[in-house]
Short mmCIF file of C-alpha atoms in Angstrom, two decimals:
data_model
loop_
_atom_site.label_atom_id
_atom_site.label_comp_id
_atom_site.label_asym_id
_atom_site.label_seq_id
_atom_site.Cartn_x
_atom_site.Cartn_y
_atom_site.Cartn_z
CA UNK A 13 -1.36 -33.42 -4.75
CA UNK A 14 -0.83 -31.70 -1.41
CA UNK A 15 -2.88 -28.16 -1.06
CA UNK A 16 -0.70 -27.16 1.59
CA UNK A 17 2.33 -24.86 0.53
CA UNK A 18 3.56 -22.52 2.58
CA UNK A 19 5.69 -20.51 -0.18
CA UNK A 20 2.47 -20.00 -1.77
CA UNK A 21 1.14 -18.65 1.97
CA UNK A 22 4.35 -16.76 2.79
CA UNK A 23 4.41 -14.91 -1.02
CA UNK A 24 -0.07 -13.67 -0.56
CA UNK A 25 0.85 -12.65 3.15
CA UNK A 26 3.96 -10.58 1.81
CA UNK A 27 1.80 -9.16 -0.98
CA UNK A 28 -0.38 -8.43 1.79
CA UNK A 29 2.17 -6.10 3.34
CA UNK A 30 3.36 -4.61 0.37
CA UNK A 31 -0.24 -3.47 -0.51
CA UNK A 32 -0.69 -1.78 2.62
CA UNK A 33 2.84 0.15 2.37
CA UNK A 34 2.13 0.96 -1.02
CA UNK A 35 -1.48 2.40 0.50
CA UNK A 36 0.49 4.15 3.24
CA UNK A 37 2.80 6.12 0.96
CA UNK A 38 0.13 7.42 -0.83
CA UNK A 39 -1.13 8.45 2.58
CA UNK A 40 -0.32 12.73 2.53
CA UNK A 41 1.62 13.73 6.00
CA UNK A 42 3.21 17.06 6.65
CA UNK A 43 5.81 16.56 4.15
CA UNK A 44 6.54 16.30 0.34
CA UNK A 45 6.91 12.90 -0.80
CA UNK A 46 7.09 11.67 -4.39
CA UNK A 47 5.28 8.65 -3.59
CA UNK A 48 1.97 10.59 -3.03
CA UNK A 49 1.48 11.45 -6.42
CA UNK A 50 1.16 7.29 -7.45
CA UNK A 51 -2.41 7.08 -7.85
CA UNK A 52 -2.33 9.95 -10.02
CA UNK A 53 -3.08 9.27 -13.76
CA UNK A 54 -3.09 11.33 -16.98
CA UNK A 55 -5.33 11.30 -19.99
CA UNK A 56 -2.85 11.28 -22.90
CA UNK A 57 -2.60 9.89 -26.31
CA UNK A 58 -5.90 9.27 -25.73
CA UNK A 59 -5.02 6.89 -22.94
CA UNK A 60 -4.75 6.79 -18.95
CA UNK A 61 -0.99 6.75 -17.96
CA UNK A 62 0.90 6.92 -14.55
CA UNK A 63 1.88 10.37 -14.04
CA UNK A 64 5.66 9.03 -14.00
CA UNK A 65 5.36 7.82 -17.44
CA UNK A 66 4.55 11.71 -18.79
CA UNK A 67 6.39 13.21 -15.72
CA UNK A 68 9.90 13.49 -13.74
CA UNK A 69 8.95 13.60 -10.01
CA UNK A 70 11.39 15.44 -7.63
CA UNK A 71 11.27 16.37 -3.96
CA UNK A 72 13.83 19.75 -4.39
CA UNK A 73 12.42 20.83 -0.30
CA UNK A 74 10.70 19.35 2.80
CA UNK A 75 7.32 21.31 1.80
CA UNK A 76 7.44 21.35 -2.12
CA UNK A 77 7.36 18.59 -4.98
CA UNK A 78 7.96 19.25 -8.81
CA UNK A 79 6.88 18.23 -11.65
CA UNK A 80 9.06 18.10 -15.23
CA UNK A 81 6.69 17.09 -17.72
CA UNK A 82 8.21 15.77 -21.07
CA UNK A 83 5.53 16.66 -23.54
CA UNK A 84 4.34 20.53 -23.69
CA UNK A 85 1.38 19.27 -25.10
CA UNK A 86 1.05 17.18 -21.75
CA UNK A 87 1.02 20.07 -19.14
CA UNK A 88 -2.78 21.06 -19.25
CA UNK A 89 -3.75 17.22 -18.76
CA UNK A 90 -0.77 16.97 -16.30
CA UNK A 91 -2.36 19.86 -14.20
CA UNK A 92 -5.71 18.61 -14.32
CA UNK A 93 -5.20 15.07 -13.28
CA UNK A 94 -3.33 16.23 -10.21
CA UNK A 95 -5.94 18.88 -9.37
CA UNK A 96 -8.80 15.91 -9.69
CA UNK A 97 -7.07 13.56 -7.77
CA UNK A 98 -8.07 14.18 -4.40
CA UNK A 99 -4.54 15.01 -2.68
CA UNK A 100 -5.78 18.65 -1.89
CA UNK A 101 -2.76 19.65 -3.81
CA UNK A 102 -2.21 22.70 -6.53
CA UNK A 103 0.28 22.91 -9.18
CA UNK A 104 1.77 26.28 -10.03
CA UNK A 105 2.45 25.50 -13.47
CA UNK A 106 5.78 27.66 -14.91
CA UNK A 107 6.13 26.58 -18.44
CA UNK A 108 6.85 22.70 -18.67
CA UNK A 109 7.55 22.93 -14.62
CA UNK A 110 5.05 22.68 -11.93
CA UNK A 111 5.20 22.99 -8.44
CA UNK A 112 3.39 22.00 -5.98
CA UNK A 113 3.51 22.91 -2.36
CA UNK A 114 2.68 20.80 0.39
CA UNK A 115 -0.19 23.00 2.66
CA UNK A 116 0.17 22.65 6.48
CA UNK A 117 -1.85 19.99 7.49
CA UNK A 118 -4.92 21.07 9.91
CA UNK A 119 -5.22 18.06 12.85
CA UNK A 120 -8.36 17.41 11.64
CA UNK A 121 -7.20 16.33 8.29
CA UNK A 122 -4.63 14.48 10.34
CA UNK A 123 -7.02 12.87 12.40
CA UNK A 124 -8.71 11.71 9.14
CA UNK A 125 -5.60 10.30 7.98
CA UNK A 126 -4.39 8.41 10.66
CA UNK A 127 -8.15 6.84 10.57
CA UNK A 128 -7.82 5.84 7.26
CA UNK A 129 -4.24 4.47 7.96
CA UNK A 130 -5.83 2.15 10.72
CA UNK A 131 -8.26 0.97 7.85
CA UNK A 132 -5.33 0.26 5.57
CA UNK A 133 -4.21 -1.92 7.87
CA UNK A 134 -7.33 -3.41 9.09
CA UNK A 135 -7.89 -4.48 5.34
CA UNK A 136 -4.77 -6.16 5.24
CA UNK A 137 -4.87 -8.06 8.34
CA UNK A 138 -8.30 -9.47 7.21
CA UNK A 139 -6.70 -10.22 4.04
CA UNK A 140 -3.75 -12.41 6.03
CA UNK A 141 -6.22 -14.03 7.82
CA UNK A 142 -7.77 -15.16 4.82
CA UNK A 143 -4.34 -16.77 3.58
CA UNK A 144 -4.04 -18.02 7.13
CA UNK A 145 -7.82 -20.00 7.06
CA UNK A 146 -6.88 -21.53 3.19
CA UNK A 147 -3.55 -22.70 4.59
CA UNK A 148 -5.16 -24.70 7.84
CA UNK A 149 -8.01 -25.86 5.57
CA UNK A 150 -5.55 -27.11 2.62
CA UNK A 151 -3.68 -29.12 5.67
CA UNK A 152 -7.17 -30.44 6.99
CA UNK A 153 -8.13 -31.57 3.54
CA UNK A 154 -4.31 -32.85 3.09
CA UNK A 155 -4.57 -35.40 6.48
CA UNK A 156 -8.46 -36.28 5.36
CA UNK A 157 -6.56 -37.47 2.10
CA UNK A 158 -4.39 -39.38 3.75
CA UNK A 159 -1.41 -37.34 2.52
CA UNK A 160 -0.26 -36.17 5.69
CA UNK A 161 -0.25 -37.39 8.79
CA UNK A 162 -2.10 -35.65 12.36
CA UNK A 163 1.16 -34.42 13.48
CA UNK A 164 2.38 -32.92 10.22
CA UNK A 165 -0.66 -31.18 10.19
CA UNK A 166 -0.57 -30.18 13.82
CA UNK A 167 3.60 -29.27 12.96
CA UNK A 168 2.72 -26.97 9.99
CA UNK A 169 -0.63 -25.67 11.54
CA UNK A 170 1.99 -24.45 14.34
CA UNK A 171 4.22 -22.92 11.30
CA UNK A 172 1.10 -21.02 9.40
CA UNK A 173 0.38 -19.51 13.22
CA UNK A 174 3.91 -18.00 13.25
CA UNK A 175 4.20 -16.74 9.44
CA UNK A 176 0.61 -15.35 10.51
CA UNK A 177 1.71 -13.67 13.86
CA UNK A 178 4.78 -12.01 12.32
CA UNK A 179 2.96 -11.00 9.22
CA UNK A 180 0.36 -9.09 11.73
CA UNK A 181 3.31 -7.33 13.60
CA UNK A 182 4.70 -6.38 10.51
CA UNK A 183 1.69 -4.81 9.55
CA UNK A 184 1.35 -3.32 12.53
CA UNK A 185 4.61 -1.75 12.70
CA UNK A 186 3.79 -0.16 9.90
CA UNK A 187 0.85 1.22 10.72
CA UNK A 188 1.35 2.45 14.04
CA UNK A 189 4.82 4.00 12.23
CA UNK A 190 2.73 5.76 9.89
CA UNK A 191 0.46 6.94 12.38
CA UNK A 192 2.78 8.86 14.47
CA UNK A 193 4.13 10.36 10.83
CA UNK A 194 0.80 12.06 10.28
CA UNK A 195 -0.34 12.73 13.89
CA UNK A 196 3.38 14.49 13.78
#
C-alpha cells in the first residue's frame, strides 16, 4: 500500500487555508462584519450554542451589526456571551433587538491585529509544512518498499514542492490582504 497520496496532501493543505480565513474573519477591522461574531457562543437550554443558532445576524450599516434573537428568554444570555467574548463590542439591547456598533479602531489596537494576523498565518504555514514533510517521507518510505521507483519519487517530490509553494502564496495573499484591511 503506497503512503503517498497527494489528494490526501492537497485536501490538509486546503484545510490549512480555510482555517486561517476562517481565523481572519473573526479578525475585528474598522468595519461591521457578521463573521466576527463566529466564535461567539450562548449558554442556553442549558447548553453552549453558536450565536447563529439563537440569533439572526445582519450588517444593516458599515459601522453597526444587529442582532434578532428568536427566544425572549434568550436575550440576557445573548447579551452576555457577546459582552464576554473578547470583541470589545456592546450590545444596546431594544427588546428582542440588539445593536451593536462597531467603535473606531485606535492604531494601536490595529497594530495588535495585524500582529496577530501575521501569527494566523505563521500557524498555518507551519501546519503546510507539516503536510509537506509526511508527503516526502510517505514517498521515501514508498521507493525503500520498492513500490516506487527513484524517479517517481524525485517526479512527485517535485509535485508536493509546487502544491506546497502555491499553498504558501495563498496563504500569504491572504494575510498580507488582511493586513492592509486592518492597518486601513
Amino acid at each position: 500500500m503506497a503512503k503517498y497520496d497527494k489528494a490526501d496532501l492537497e485536501r490538509r493543505m486546503h484545510g490549512a487555508v480555510e482555517s486561517l480565513k476562517h481565523d481572519l474573519a473573526g479578525l475585528r477591522t474598522g468595519r461591521a462584519n457578521a463573521a466576527l461574531l463566529d466564535p461567539v457562543t450562548v449558554e442556553v437550554y442549558g447548553a453552549q450554542m453558536p450565536l447563529n443558532q439563537v440569533a439572526s445576524i445582519s450588517v444593516p450599516e458599515p459601522r453597526m451589526i444587529t442582532v434578532q434573537v428568536w427566544d425572549k428568554a434568550n436575550v440576557g444570555p445573548v447579551d452576555k456571551a457577546i459582552r464576554s467574548a473578547g470583541l470589545g463590542l456592546n450590545p444596546i439591547v431594544d427588546g428582542q433587538m440588539m445593536r451593536l456598533p462597531i467603535p473606531e479602531m485606535t492604531q494601536e489596537r490595529r497594530k495588535e491585529l495585524s500582529k496577530l494576523a501575521g501569527q494566523y498565518a505563521e500557524k498555518a504555514r507551519v501546519a503546510v509544512r507539516n503536510v509537506r514533510r509526511d508527503g516526502m517521507d510517505g514517498l521515501k518510505q514508498d521507493e525503500n518498499k520498492k513500490e516506487i521507483s527513484e524517479d517517481e519519487r524525485k517526479r512527485h517530490e517535485t509535485e508536493v514542492q509546487k502544491l506546497t509553494d502555491s499553498t504558501i502564496a495563498e496563504i500569504d495573499a491572504a494575510a498580507s490582504a488582511k493586513e492592509k484591511e486592518i492597518l486601513g
